[in-house]
mmCIF file with all atom_site columns, C-alpha atoms in Angstrom:
data_model
loop_
_atom_site.group_PDB
_atom_site.id
_atom_site.type_symbol
_atom_site.label_atom_id
_atom_site.label_alt_id
_atom_site.label_comp_id
_atom_site.label_asym_id
_atom_site.label_entity_id
_atom_site.label_seq_id
_atom_site.pdbx_PDB_ins_code
_atom_site.Cartn_x
_atom_site.Cartn_y
_atom_site.Cartn_z
_atom_site.occupancy
_atom_site.B_iso_or_equiv
_atom_site.pdbx_formal_charge
_atom_site.auth_seq_id
_atom_site.auth_comp_id
_atom_site.auth_asym_id
_atom_site.auth_atom_id
_atom_site.pdbx_PDB_model_num
ATOM 1   C CA . MET C 1 1   ? -14.368 -28.838 -1.503  1.00 42.00 ? 1   MET C CA 1
ATOM 2   C CA . ILE C 1 2   ? -12.020 -28.268 1.599   1.00 43.00 ? 2   ILE C CA 1
ATOM 3   C CA . ASP C 1 3   ? -9.520  -31.049 2.598   1.00 47.00 ? 3   ASP C CA 1
ATOM 4   C CA . MET C 1 4   ? -9.965  -31.219 6.515   1.00 43.00 ? 4   MET C CA 1
ATOM 5   C CA . PRO C 1 5   ? -6.826  -32.207 8.674   1.00 45.00 ? 5   PRO C CA 1
ATOM 6   C CA . ALA C 1 6   ? -7.142  -35.736 10.058  1.00 42.00 ? 6   ALA C CA 1
ATOM 7   C CA . ILE C 1 7   ? -5.174  -34.684 13.334  1.00 45.00 ? 7   ILE C CA 1
ATOM 8   C CA . ILE C 1 8   ? -5.415  -31.286 15.213  1.00 49.00 ? 8   ILE C CA 1
ATOM 9   C CA . SER C 1 9   ? -1.879  -29.988 15.819  1.00 53.00 ? 9   SER C CA 1
ATOM 10  C CA . ASN C 1 10  ? -0.418  -30.458 19.516  1.00 56.00 ? 10  ASN C CA 1
ATOM 11  C CA . THR C 1 11  ? -0.451  -26.508 19.700  1.00 54.00 ? 11  THR C CA 1
ATOM 12  C CA . VAL C 1 12  ? -3.846  -26.501 19.095  1.00 52.00 ? 12  VAL C CA 1
ATOM 13  C CA . ILE C 1 13  ? -4.480  -29.427 21.613  1.00 51.00 ? 13  ILE C CA 1
ATOM 14  C CA . ASP C 1 14  ? -2.336  -27.712 24.195  1.00 55.00 ? 14  ASP C CA 1
ATOM 15  C CA . ASN C 1 15  ? -4.154  -24.430 23.881  1.00 51.00 ? 15  ASN C CA 1
ATOM 16  C CA . ILE C 1 16  ? -7.453  -26.340 24.403  1.00 47.00 ? 16  ILE C CA 1
ATOM 17  C CA . LYS C 1 17  ? -6.091  -28.027 27.516  1.00 47.00 ? 17  LYS C CA 1
ATOM 18  C CA . GLY C 1 18  ? -5.082  -24.715 29.011  1.00 46.00 ? 18  GLY C CA 1
ATOM 19  C CA . TRP C 1 19  ? -8.823  -23.668 29.315  1.00 45.00 ? 19  TRP C CA 1
ATOM 20  C CA . SER C 1 20  ? -11.210 -24.915 32.063  1.00 43.00 ? 20  SER C CA 1
ATOM 21  C CA . THR C 1 21  ? -12.638 -28.520 31.629  1.00 39.00 ? 21  THR C CA 1
ATOM 22  C CA . ASP C 1 22  ? -16.007 -26.965 32.160  1.00 47.00 ? 22  ASP C CA 1
ATOM 23  C CA . ILE C 1 23  ? -15.869 -25.268 29.000  1.00 45.00 ? 23  ILE C CA 1
ATOM 24  C CA . LYS C 1 24  ? -17.597 -27.377 26.337  1.00 49.00 ? 24  LYS C CA 1
ATOM 25  C CA . ILE C 1 25  ? -15.166 -27.702 23.362  1.00 49.00 ? 25  ILE C CA 1
ATOM 26  C CA . PRO C 1 26  ? -16.904 -26.961 19.992  1.00 50.00 ? 26  PRO C CA 1
ATOM 27  C CA . ASP C 1 27  ? -17.012 -29.168 17.018  1.00 59.00 ? 27  ASP C CA 1
ATOM 28  C CA . MET C 1 28  ? -13.503 -28.425 15.853  1.00 82.00 ? 28  MET C CA 1
ATOM 29  C CA . SER C 1 29  ? -13.936 -29.572 12.166  1.00 91.00 ? 29  SER C CA 1
ATOM 30  C CA . SER C 1 30  ? -16.686 -27.217 11.375  1.00 92.00 ? 30  SER C CA 1
ATOM 31  C CA . VAL C 1 31  ? -14.975 -24.586 13.023  1.00 93.00 ? 31  VAL C CA 1
ATOM 32  C CA . ILE C 1 32  ? -11.717 -25.059 11.077  1.00 94.00 ? 32  ILE C CA 1
ATOM 33  C CA . ALA C 1 33  ? -13.864 -25.475 7.849   1.00 95.00 ? 33  ALA C CA 1
ATOM 34  C CA . VAL C 1 34  ? -15.289 -22.036 8.212   1.00 96.00 ? 34  VAL C CA 1
ATOM 35  C CA . LEU C 1 35  ? -12.035 -20.309 9.428   1.00 96.00 ? 35  LEU C CA 1
ATOM 36  C CA . LYS C 1 36  ? -10.155 -21.677 6.426   1.00 96.00 ? 36  LYS C CA 1
ATOM 37  C CA . GLU C 1 37  ? -12.961 -20.658 3.894   1.00 96.00 ? 37  GLU C CA 1
ATOM 38  C CA . THR C 1 38  ? -12.812 -17.214 5.559   1.00 97.00 ? 38  THR C CA 1
ATOM 39  C CA . TRP C 1 39  ? -9.206  -16.423 5.835   1.00 97.00 ? 39  TRP C CA 1
ATOM 40  C CA . ASP C 1 40  ? -5.665  -17.422 5.086   1.00 97.00 ? 40  ASP C CA 1
ATOM 41  C CA . LEU C 1 41  ? -2.766  -17.019 7.759   1.00 97.00 ? 41  LEU C CA 1
ATOM 42  C CA . GLN C 1 42  ? -1.441  -13.737 5.799   1.00 97.00 ? 42  GLN C CA 1
ATOM 43  C CA . THR C 1 43  ? -5.089  -12.304 5.843   1.00 97.00 ? 43  THR C CA 1
ATOM 44  C CA . PHE C 1 44  ? -5.505  -13.017 9.671   1.00 98.00 ? 44  PHE C CA 1
ATOM 45  C CA . THR C 1 45  ? -2.190  -11.981 10.477  1.00 98.00 ? 45  THR C CA 1
ATOM 46  C CA . ASN C 1 46  ? -2.908  -8.455  8.724   1.00 98.00 ? 46  ASN C CA 1
ATOM 47  C CA . LEU C 1 47  ? -6.013  -8.135  10.697  1.00 98.00 ? 47  LEU C CA 1
ATOM 48  C CA . GLU C 1 48  ? -4.070  -8.637  13.861  1.00 97.00 ? 48  GLU C CA 1
ATOM 49  C CA . GLN C 1 49  ? -1.455  -6.267  12.870  1.00 98.00 ? 49  GLN C CA 1
ATOM 50  C CA . GLY C 1 50  ? -3.772  -3.465  12.103  1.00 98.00 ? 50  GLY C CA 1
ATOM 51  C CA . LYS C 1 51  ? -3.909  -2.989  8.227   1.00 98.00 ? 51  LYS C CA 1
ATOM 52  C CA . VAL C 1 52  ? -5.414  -5.095  5.315   1.00 98.00 ? 52  VAL C CA 1
ATOM 53  C CA . ALA C 1 53  ? -5.089  -3.678  1.827   1.00 98.00 ? 53  ALA C CA 1
ATOM 54  C CA . VAL C 1 54  ? -7.543  -5.258  -0.549  1.00 98.00 ? 54  VAL C CA 1
ATOM 55  C CA . PRO C 1 55  ? -6.989  -4.495  -4.305  1.00 98.00 ? 55  PRO C CA 1
ATOM 56  C CA . ASP C 1 56  ? -9.871  -3.542  -6.546  1.00 98.00 ? 56  ASP C CA 1
ATOM 57  C CA . ASP C 1 57  ? -9.558  -6.728  -8.616  1.00 97.00 ? 57  ASP C CA 1
ATOM 58  C CA . VAL C 1 58  ? -10.398 -8.708  -5.376  1.00 97.00 ? 58  VAL C CA 1
ATOM 59  C CA . ILE C 1 59  ? -13.459 -6.517  -4.665  1.00 97.00 ? 59  ILE C CA 1
ATOM 60  C CA . ASN C 1 60  ? -14.655 -6.689  -8.189  1.00 98.00 ? 60  ASN C CA 1
ATOM 61  C CA . GLN C 1 61  ? -14.346 -10.632 -8.307  1.00 96.00 ? 61  GLN C CA 1
ATOM 62  C CA . SER C 1 62  ? -16.800 -10.676 -5.428  1.00 95.00 ? 62  SER C CA 1
ATOM 63  C CA . LEU C 1 63  ? -18.949 -8.385  -7.303  1.00 95.00 ? 63  LEU C CA 1
ATOM 64  C CA . ALA C 1 64  ? -19.047 -10.421 -10.295 1.00 94.00 ? 64  ALA C CA 1
ATOM 65  C CA . ALA C 1 65  ? -19.799 -13.642 -8.411  1.00 92.00 ? 65  ALA C CA 1
ATOM 66  C CA . THR C 1 66  ? -23.094 -11.865 -7.142  1.00 89.00 ? 66  THR C CA 1
ATOM 67  C CA . LEU C 1 67  ? -24.476 -11.039 -10.575 1.00 91.00 ? 67  LEU C CA 1
ATOM 68  C CA . GLU C 1 68  ? -24.633 -14.474 -11.759 1.00 86.00 ? 68  GLU C CA 1
ATOM 69  C CA . GLY C 1 69  ? -28.408 -15.227 -12.944 1.00 83.00 ? 69  GLY C CA 1
ATOM 70  C CA . ASN C 1 70  ? -29.211 -11.337 -12.477 1.00 86.00 ? 70  ASN C CA 1
ATOM 71  C CA . ASP C 1 71  ? -30.942 -9.857  -15.431 1.00 87.00 ? 71  ASP C CA 1
ATOM 72  C CA . GLN C 1 72  ? -31.272 -6.329  -14.214 1.00 88.00 ? 72  GLN C CA 1
ATOM 73  C CA . VAL C 1 73  ? -27.495 -5.691  -13.570 1.00 92.00 ? 73  VAL C CA 1
ATOM 74  C CA . LYS C 1 74  ? -25.206 -6.983  -16.247 1.00 91.00 ? 74  LYS C CA 1
ATOM 75  C CA . GLU C 1 75  ? -22.164 -5.304  -14.787 1.00 95.00 ? 75  GLU C CA 1
ATOM 76  C CA . LEU C 1 76  ? -20.963 -3.948  -11.522 1.00 97.00 ? 76  LEU C CA 1
ATOM 77  C CA . SER C 1 77  ? -17.545 -2.766  -10.510 1.00 97.00 ? 77  SER C CA 1
ATOM 78  C CA . ILE C 1 78  ? -15.419 -0.150  -8.176  1.00 98.00 ? 78  ILE C CA 1
ATOM 79  C CA . THR C 1 79  ? -12.327 1.553   -8.929  1.00 98.00 ? 79  THR C CA 1
ATOM 80  C CA . SER C 1 80  ? -10.681 3.018   -5.784  1.00 98.00 ? 80  SER C CA 1
ATOM 81  C CA . LEU C 1 81  ? -9.429  6.583   -6.117  1.00 98.00 ? 81  LEU C CA 1
ATOM 82  C CA . ASP C 1 82  ? -7.251  8.796   -3.879  1.00 95.00 ? 82  ASP C CA 1
ATOM 83  C CA . ASP C 1 83  ? -8.733  10.975  -1.005  1.00 95.00 ? 83  ASP C CA 1
ATOM 84  C CA . LYS C 1 84  ? -11.102 8.085   0.156   1.00 97.00 ? 84  LYS C CA 1
ATOM 85  C CA . LYS C 1 85  ? -12.969 8.259   -3.042  1.00 98.00 ? 85  LYS C CA 1
ATOM 86  C CA . ILE C 1 86  ? -14.409 5.208   -5.323  1.00 98.00 ? 86  ILE C CA 1
ATOM 87  C CA . LYS C 1 87  ? -15.999 5.202   -8.461  1.00 97.00 ? 87  LYS C CA 1
ATOM 88  C CA . ILE C 1 88  ? -19.103 2.581   -8.808  1.00 96.00 ? 88  ILE C CA 1
ATOM 89  C CA . THR C 1 89  ? -19.810 1.589   -12.409 1.00 96.00 ? 89  THR C CA 1
ATOM 90  C CA . ALA C 1 90  ? -22.988 -0.394  -13.319 1.00 94.00 ? 90  ALA C CA 1
ATOM 91  C CA . LEU C 1 91  ? -24.731 -1.499  -16.506 1.00 93.00 ? 91  LEU C CA 1
ATOM 92  C CA . THR C 1 92  ? -28.510 -1.948  -15.719 1.00 90.00 ? 92  THR C CA 1
ATOM 93  C CA . LYS C 1 93  ? -31.177 -3.287  -17.978 1.00 89.00 ? 93  LYS C CA 1
ATOM 94  C CA . THR C 1 94  ? -33.571 -0.373  -17.152 1.00 85.00 ? 94  THR C CA 1
ATOM 95  C CA . ALA C 1 95  ? -31.222 2.704   -16.798 1.00 84.00 ? 95  ALA C CA 1
ATOM 96  C CA . GLY C 1 96  ? -28.352 1.755   -18.750 1.00 88.00 ? 96  GLY C CA 1
ATOM 97  C CA . HIS C 1 97  ? -24.817 2.701   -17.501 1.00 90.00 ? 97  HIS C CA 1
ATOM 98  C CA . ILE C 1 98  ? -24.892 4.391   -13.988 1.00 90.00 ? 98  ILE C CA 1
ATOM 99  C CA . ILE C 1 99  ? -21.442 5.963   -12.523 1.00 92.00 ? 99  ILE C CA 1
ATOM 100 C CA . PHE C 1 100 ? -21.207 7.263   -9.185  1.00 92.00 ? 100 PHE C CA 1
ATOM 101 C CA . ILE C 1 101 ? -18.311 8.938   -7.504  1.00 96.00 ? 101 ILE C CA 1
ATOM 102 C CA . CYS C 1 102 ? -18.348 8.576   -3.869  1.00 96.00 ? 102 CYS C CA 1
ATOM 103 C CA . ARG C 1 103 ? -16.263 9.418   -0.945  1.00 98.00 ? 103 ARG C CA 1
ATOM 104 C CA . VAL C 1 104 ? -16.196 6.696   1.964   1.00 98.00 ? 104 VAL C CA 1
ATOM 105 C CA . GLU C 1 105 ? -17.224 8.859   5.088   1.00 98.00 ? 105 GLU C CA 1
ATOM 106 C CA . GLN C 1 106 ? -17.536 5.951   7.584   1.00 98.00 ? 106 GLN C CA 1
ATOM 107 C CA . PHE C 1 107 ? -16.766 2.372   7.441   1.00 98.00 ? 107 PHE C CA 1
ATOM 108 C CA . GLU C 1 108 ? -16.742 0.580   10.956  1.00 98.00 ? 108 GLU C CA 1
ATOM 109 C CA . HIS C 1 109 ? -17.398 -2.993  12.427  1.00 98.00 ? 109 HIS C CA 1
ATOM 110 C CA . ASN C 1 110 ? -17.595 -4.174  15.738  1.00 98.00 ? 110 ASN C CA 1
ATOM 111 C CA . LYS C 1 111 ? -19.653 -6.529  17.975  1.00 97.00 ? 111 LYS C CA 1
ATOM 112 C CA . ASP C 1 112 ? -22.357 -3.934  18.377  1.00 98.00 ? 112 ASP C CA 1
ATOM 113 C CA . TYR C 1 113 ? -22.765 -2.621  14.785  1.00 97.00 ? 113 TYR C CA 1
ATOM 114 C CA . SER C 1 114 ? -21.343 -2.562  11.299  1.00 97.00 ? 114 SER C CA 1
ATOM 115 C CA . VAL C 1 115 ? -22.048 0.478   9.143   1.00 98.00 ? 115 VAL C CA 1
ATOM 116 C CA . MET C 1 116 ? -20.803 2.189   5.738   1.00 98.00 ? 116 MET C CA 1
ATOM 117 C CA . LYS C 1 117 ? -21.701 5.719   5.005   1.00 98.00 ? 117 LYS C CA 1
ATOM 118 C CA . LEU C 1 118 ? -20.899 7.269   1.541   1.00 97.00 ? 118 LEU C CA 1
ATOM 119 C CA . LYS C 1 119 ? -21.348 10.795  0.108   1.00 96.00 ? 119 LYS C CA 1
ATOM 120 C CA . ILE C 1 120 ? -22.129 10.861  -3.404  1.00 94.00 ? 120 ILE C CA 1
ATOM 121 C CA . LEU C 1 121 ? -20.142 13.874  -4.974  1.00 95.00 ? 121 LEU C CA 1
ATOM 122 C CA . ASP C 1 122 ? -21.590 14.136  -8.649  1.00 87.00 ? 122 ASP C CA 1
ATOM 123 C CA . LYS C 1 123 ? -25.092 13.483  -8.635  1.00 76.00 ? 123 LYS C CA 1
ATOM 124 C CA . LYS C 1 124 ? -28.303 13.301  -6.282  1.00 72.00 ? 124 LYS C CA 1
ATOM 125 C CA . LEU C 1 125 ? -29.567 9.886   -6.009  1.00 72.00 ? 125 LEU C CA 1
ATOM 126 C CA . PRO C 1 126 ? -32.898 8.615   -6.577  1.00 67.00 ? 126 PRO C CA 1
ATOM 127 C CA . ASP C 1 127 ? -34.482 6.442   -3.933  1.00 61.00 ? 127 ASP C CA 1
ATOM 128 C CA . LYS C 1 128 ? -35.039 3.424   -6.000  1.00 77.00 ? 128 LYS C CA 1
ATOM 129 C CA . PRO C 1 129 ? -34.535 -0.300  -5.451  1.00 85.00 ? 129 PRO C CA 1
ATOM 130 C CA . ILE C 1 130 ? -31.691 -0.899  -8.223  1.00 86.00 ? 130 ILE C CA 1
ATOM 131 C CA . VAL C 1 131 ? -29.525 1.870   -6.410  1.00 88.00 ? 131 VAL C CA 1
ATOM 132 C CA . SER C 1 132 ? -30.174 0.386   -2.922  1.00 90.00 ? 132 SER C CA 1
ATOM 133 C CA . TRP C 1 133 ? -29.331 -3.019  -4.418  1.00 90.00 ? 133 TRP C CA 1
ATOM 134 C CA . ILE C 1 134 ? -26.147 -1.711  -6.113  1.00 92.00 ? 134 ILE C CA 1
ATOM 135 C CA . PHE C 1 135 ? -24.784 -0.032  -2.907  1.00 94.00 ? 135 PHE C CA 1
ATOM 136 C CA . SER C 1 136 ? -25.701 -3.025  -0.812  1.00 93.00 ? 136 SER C CA 1
ATOM 137 C CA . LYS C 1 137 ? -23.497 -5.387  -3.108  1.00 93.00 ? 137 LYS C CA 1
ATOM 138 C CA . VAL C 1 138 ? -20.578 -3.012  -3.197  1.00 95.00 ? 138 VAL C CA 1
ATOM 139 C CA . SER C 1 139 ? -20.629 -2.655  0.614   1.00 95.00 ? 139 SER C CA 1
ATOM 140 C CA . LEU C 1 140 ? -20.525 -6.382  1.230   1.00 94.00 ? 140 LEU C CA 1
ATOM 141 C CA . ALA C 1 141 ? -17.924 -6.975  -1.552  1.00 96.00 ? 141 ALA C CA 1
ATOM 142 C CA . MET C 1 142 ? -15.511 -4.448  0.200   1.00 96.00 ? 142 MET C CA 1
ATOM 143 C CA . VAL C 1 143 ? -15.548 -6.497  3.341   1.00 95.00 ? 143 VAL C CA 1
ATOM 144 C CA . THR C 1 144 ? -15.575 -10.224 1.950   1.00 95.00 ? 144 THR C CA 1
ATOM 145 C CA . LYS C 1 145 ? -11.842 -10.597 2.034   1.00 95.00 ? 145 LYS C CA 1
ATOM 146 C CA . LEU C 1 146 ? -12.215 -9.766  5.937   1.00 96.00 ? 146 LEU C CA 1
ATOM 147 C CA . VAL C 1 147 ? -15.422 -11.966 6.626   1.00 96.00 ? 147 VAL C CA 1
ATOM 148 C CA . GLY C 1 148 ? -15.895 -14.052 3.868   1.00 94.00 ? 148 GLY C CA 1
ATOM 149 C CA . ASN C 1 149 ? -18.771 -14.485 1.750   1.00 90.00 ? 149 ASN C CA 1
ATOM 150 C CA . VAL C 1 150 ? -22.139 -12.853 3.199   1.00 89.00 ? 150 VAL C CA 1
ATOM 151 C CA . ASN C 1 151 ? -25.534 -13.259 1.382   1.00 76.00 ? 151 ASN C CA 1
ATOM 152 C CA . PRO C 1 152 ? -26.790 -9.584  0.782   1.00 63.00 ? 152 PRO C CA 1
ATOM 153 C CA . GLY C 1 153 ? -30.367 -10.387 0.759   1.00 66.00 ? 153 GLY C CA 1
ATOM 154 C CA . GLN C 1 154 ? -30.221 -11.273 4.532   1.00 71.00 ? 154 GLN C CA 1
ATOM 155 C CA . GLY C 1 155 ? -30.146 -8.656  7.119   1.00 84.00 ? 155 GLY C CA 1
ATOM 156 C CA . LEU C 1 156 ? -28.976 -5.402  5.526   1.00 92.00 ? 156 LEU C CA 1
ATOM 157 C CA . ALA C 1 157 ? -30.718 -2.066  5.483   1.00 94.00 ? 157 ALA C CA 1
ATOM 158 C CA . VAL C 1 158 ? -29.898 0.919   2.830   1.00 94.00 ? 158 VAL C CA 1
ATOM 159 C CA . LYS C 1 159 ? -31.145 4.454   3.620   1.00 93.00 ? 159 LYS C CA 1
ATOM 160 C CA . ILE C 1 160 ? -30.583 7.203   0.990   1.00 90.00 ? 160 ILE C CA 1
ATOM 161 C CA . THR C 1 161 ? -31.177 10.613  2.213   1.00 90.00 ? 161 THR C CA 1
ATOM 162 C CA . GLY C 1 162 ? -30.162 13.210  -0.522  1.00 88.00 ? 162 GLY C CA 1
ATOM 163 C CA . ASN C 1 163 ? -26.520 12.585  -1.585  1.00 90.00 ? 163 ASN C CA 1
ATOM 164 C CA . GLU C 1 164 ? -25.773 10.439  1.414   1.00 94.00 ? 164 GLU C CA 1
ATOM 165 C CA . VAL C 1 165 ? -26.151 6.400   1.713   1.00 94.00 ? 165 VAL C CA 1
ATOM 166 C CA . THR C 1 166 ? -25.961 4.687   4.867   1.00 97.00 ? 166 THR C CA 1
ATOM 167 C CA . LEU C 1 167 ? -25.800 0.926   4.862   1.00 97.00 ? 167 LEU C CA 1
ATOM 168 C CA . ASP C 1 168 ? -26.271 -1.109  8.045   1.00 97.00 ? 168 ASP C CA 1
ATOM 169 C CA . PHE C 1 169 ? -24.962 -4.658  7.349   1.00 96.00 ? 169 PHE C CA 1
ATOM 170 C CA . HIS C 1 170 ? -24.454 -5.849  10.836  1.00 96.00 ? 170 HIS C CA 1
ATOM 171 C CA . GLN C 1 171 ? -26.993 -8.522  10.774  1.00 95.00 ? 171 GLN C CA 1
ATOM 172 C CA . ALA C 1 172 ? -25.954 -9.593  7.523   1.00 94.00 ? 172 ALA C CA 1
ATOM 173 C CA . LEU C 1 173 ? -22.568 -10.609 8.523   1.00 95.00 ? 173 LEU C CA 1
ATOM 174 C CA . TYR C 1 174 ? -24.064 -12.546 11.761  1.00 95.00 ? 174 TYR C CA 1
ATOM 175 C CA . ASN C 1 175 ? -26.164 -14.498 9.122   1.00 92.00 ? 175 ASN C CA 1
ATOM 176 C CA . SER C 1 176 ? -22.959 -15.725 7.569   1.00 92.00 ? 176 SER C CA 1
ATOM 177 C CA . SER C 1 177 ? -20.967 -18.737 8.242   1.00 93.00 ? 177 SER C CA 1
ATOM 178 C CA . LEU C 1 178 ? -18.383 -16.834 10.293  1.00 96.00 ? 178 LEU C CA 1
ATOM 179 C CA . GLY C 1 179 ? -21.080 -15.202 12.356  1.00 95.00 ? 179 GLY C CA 1
ATOM 180 C CA . GLY C 1 180 ? -21.990 -18.505 13.875  1.00 93.00 ? 180 GLY C CA 1
ATOM 181 C CA . VAL C 1 181 ? -18.362 -19.469 14.775  1.00 95.00 ? 181 VAL C CA 1
ATOM 182 C CA . ASP C 1 182 ? -17.491 -19.741 18.590  1.00 94.00 ? 182 ASP C CA 1
ATOM 183 C CA . ILE C 1 183 ? -14.093 -20.737 19.850  1.00 94.00 ? 183 ILE C CA 1
ATOM 184 C CA . LEU C 1 184 ? -13.823 -21.377 23.430  1.00 92.00 ? 184 LEU C CA 1
ATOM 185 C CA . GLY C 1 185 ? -16.426 -18.507 24.343  1.00 93.00 ? 185 GLY C CA 1
ATOM 186 C CA . TYR C 1 186 ? -15.054 -16.130 21.793  1.00 96.00 ? 186 TYR C CA 1
ATOM 187 C CA . LYS C 1 187 ? -16.588 -15.199 18.469  1.00 97.00 ? 187 LYS C CA 1
ATOM 188 C CA . PRO C 1 188 ? -14.201 -14.301 15.700  1.00 97.00 ? 188 PRO C CA 1
ATOM 189 C CA . LEU C 1 189 ? -16.719 -11.790 14.191  1.00 97.00 ? 189 LEU C CA 1
ATOM 190 C CA . ASP C 1 190 ? -17.244 -10.161 17.779  1.00 98.00 ? 190 ASP C CA 1
ATOM 191 C CA . ALA C 1 191 ? -13.432 -9.683  18.009  1.00 98.00 ? 191 ALA C CA 1
ATOM 192 C CA . MET C 1 192 ? -12.756 -8.563  14.679  1.00 98.00 ? 192 MET C CA 1
ATOM 193 C CA . ILE C 1 193 ? -12.782 -4.606  14.752  1.00 98.00 ? 193 ILE C CA 1
ATOM 194 C CA . ILE C 1 194 ? -12.711 -2.337  11.619  1.00 98.00 ? 194 ILE C CA 1
ATOM 195 C CA . THR C 1 195 ? -12.310 1.281   12.452  1.00 98.00 ? 195 THR C CA 1
ATOM 196 C CA . GLU C 1 196 ? -11.761 2.720   8.837   1.00 98.00 ? 196 GLU C CA 1
ATOM 197 C CA . ALA C 1 197 ? -11.749 1.772   5.164   1.00 98.00 ? 197 ALA C CA 1
ATOM 198 C CA . ALA C 1 198 ? -9.597  4.395   3.205   1.00 98.00 ? 198 ALA C CA 1
ATOM 199 C CA . PRO C 1 199 ? -9.675  3.890   -0.610  1.00 98.00 ? 199 PRO C CA 1
ATOM 200 C CA . GLN C 1 200 ? -6.355  4.733   -2.213  1.00 97.00 ? 200 GLN C CA 1
ATOM 201 C CA . LYS C 1 201 ? -5.665  4.470   -6.021  1.00 97.00 ? 201 LYS C CA 1
ATOM 202 C CA . GLY C 1 202 ? -6.102  0.890   -6.799  1.00 97.00 ? 202 GLY C CA 1
ATOM 203 C CA . PHE C 1 203 ? -7.118  -0.666  -3.540  1.00 98.00 ? 203 PHE C CA 1
ATOM 204 C CA . VAL C 1 204 ? -8.880  0.016   -0.224  1.00 98.00 ? 204 VAL C CA 1
ATOM 205 C CA . ASN C 1 205 ? -6.825  0.200   3.040   1.00 98.00 ? 205 ASN C CA 1
ATOM 206 C CA . PHE C 1 206 ? -8.817  -1.072  6.008   1.00 98.00 ? 206 PHE C CA 1
ATOM 207 C CA . THR C 1 207 ? -7.561  -0.221  9.770   1.00 98.00 ? 207 THR C CA 1
ATOM 208 C CA . THR C 1 208 ? -8.460  -3.415  11.857  1.00 98.00 ? 208 THR C CA 1
ATOM 209 C CA . SER C 1 209 ? -7.801  -5.070  15.051  1.00 98.00 ? 209 SER C CA 1
ATOM 210 C CA . ILE C 1 210 ? -8.595  -8.481  16.645  1.00 98.00 ? 210 ILE C CA 1
ATOM 211 C CA . ASP C 1 211 ? -9.710  -8.233  20.400  1.00 97.00 ? 211 ASP C CA 1
ATOM 212 C CA . MET C 1 212 ? -9.376  -11.882 21.873  1.00 97.00 ? 212 MET C CA 1
ATOM 213 C CA . PRO C 1 213 ? -6.667  -13.700 23.898  1.00 97.00 ? 213 PRO C CA 1
ATOM 214 C CA . ASP C 1 214 ? -3.449  -14.623 22.327  1.00 96.00 ? 214 ASP C CA 1
ATOM 215 C CA . ASN C 1 215 ? -3.935  -18.218 22.858  1.00 95.00 ? 215 ASN C CA 1
ATOM 216 C CA . VAL C 1 216 ? -7.220  -18.011 21.010  1.00 96.00 ? 216 VAL C CA 1
ATOM 217 C CA . LYS C 1 217 ? -5.598  -16.162 18.170  1.00 97.00 ? 217 LYS C CA 1
ATOM 218 C CA . ASN C 1 218 ? -2.990  -18.795 17.943  1.00 95.00 ? 218 ASN C CA 1
ATOM 219 C CA . MET C 1 219 ? -5.513  -21.494 17.594  1.00 94.00 ? 219 MET C CA 1
ATOM 220 C CA . ILE C 1 220 ? -7.015  -19.770 14.694  1.00 96.00 ? 220 ILE C CA 1
ATOM 221 C CA . LYS C 1 221 ? -3.371  -19.201 13.176  1.00 96.00 ? 221 LYS C CA 1
ATOM 222 C CA . ASN C 1 222 ? -2.410  -22.761 13.487  1.00 95.00 ? 222 ASN C CA 1
ATOM 223 C CA . VAL C 1 223 ? -5.144  -24.217 11.354  1.00 95.00 ? 223 VAL C CA 1
ATOM 224 C CA . LEU C 1 224 ? -5.107  -21.451 8.646   1.00 96.00 ? 224 LEU C CA 1
ATOM 225 C CA . PRO C 1 225 ? -3.206  -22.238 5.215   1.00 94.00 ? 225 PRO C CA 1
#
C-alpha cells in the first residue's frame, strides 16, 4: 500500500499554475500513485541523464514473480554476459532444462514502437508456445525497472524465424498503469525513449532519454521518493 502525500508541494503547484487555465488538470492523486509505483528519483534521474544500469538480480526478481502459480515453467533467469549477450536458463515441465545464449540485436522504445530482437547463437529455436512464452517474459522483465510491471498476456507478439526472435511489446506497455498516465498533455511513456539495451557482465545498460519540458519533468521528480 502506498502512502499518498496529503499536500502537493508548492513547487508542483507553481508548475501547474504556469500552464494555461484551459488545460484540464488530471487527478494528481492517481497520477502520483502510478509514478511512485514505477520509479524512484534515482531511476528517473538516470533515465533523464541517458543511462540506466539494471543488475541481473533485479531482472531475475521480476522473472521469479511471473512464475507464481505456473506449472509449466518452474525456473527462469537470465545472466548478462559481455558483447551484448545474455544467457537464458529455464526449467520446464515438458522439456526439462533449456539454455539459450543470445545476442541483443535491438532493443528500442518510443511513442511509435517497442521492439526487442535477439539472435540465438547456440541452437535453432523450435516455434513452440513455451519458447515464445519464455522470451515474452524475458523482454518485459528487462524493461520493468524502466516502466514498471507489465502484464505479458496483453498486447505482446513474438515472432521466431530460424535463430532470430522478434518481440513487439508496444501495446503491452500501453496496457500498463504507466501507459494511462497523462500529465498536462504529456504521457511519460510517450516521452521515455530507449535506443539500446547492451548487456554486460552482471547487468544490462540501457541508453535512454526523456522528451518532455523541464517543468513537467520537475513535477514528476518532486513527487518521487
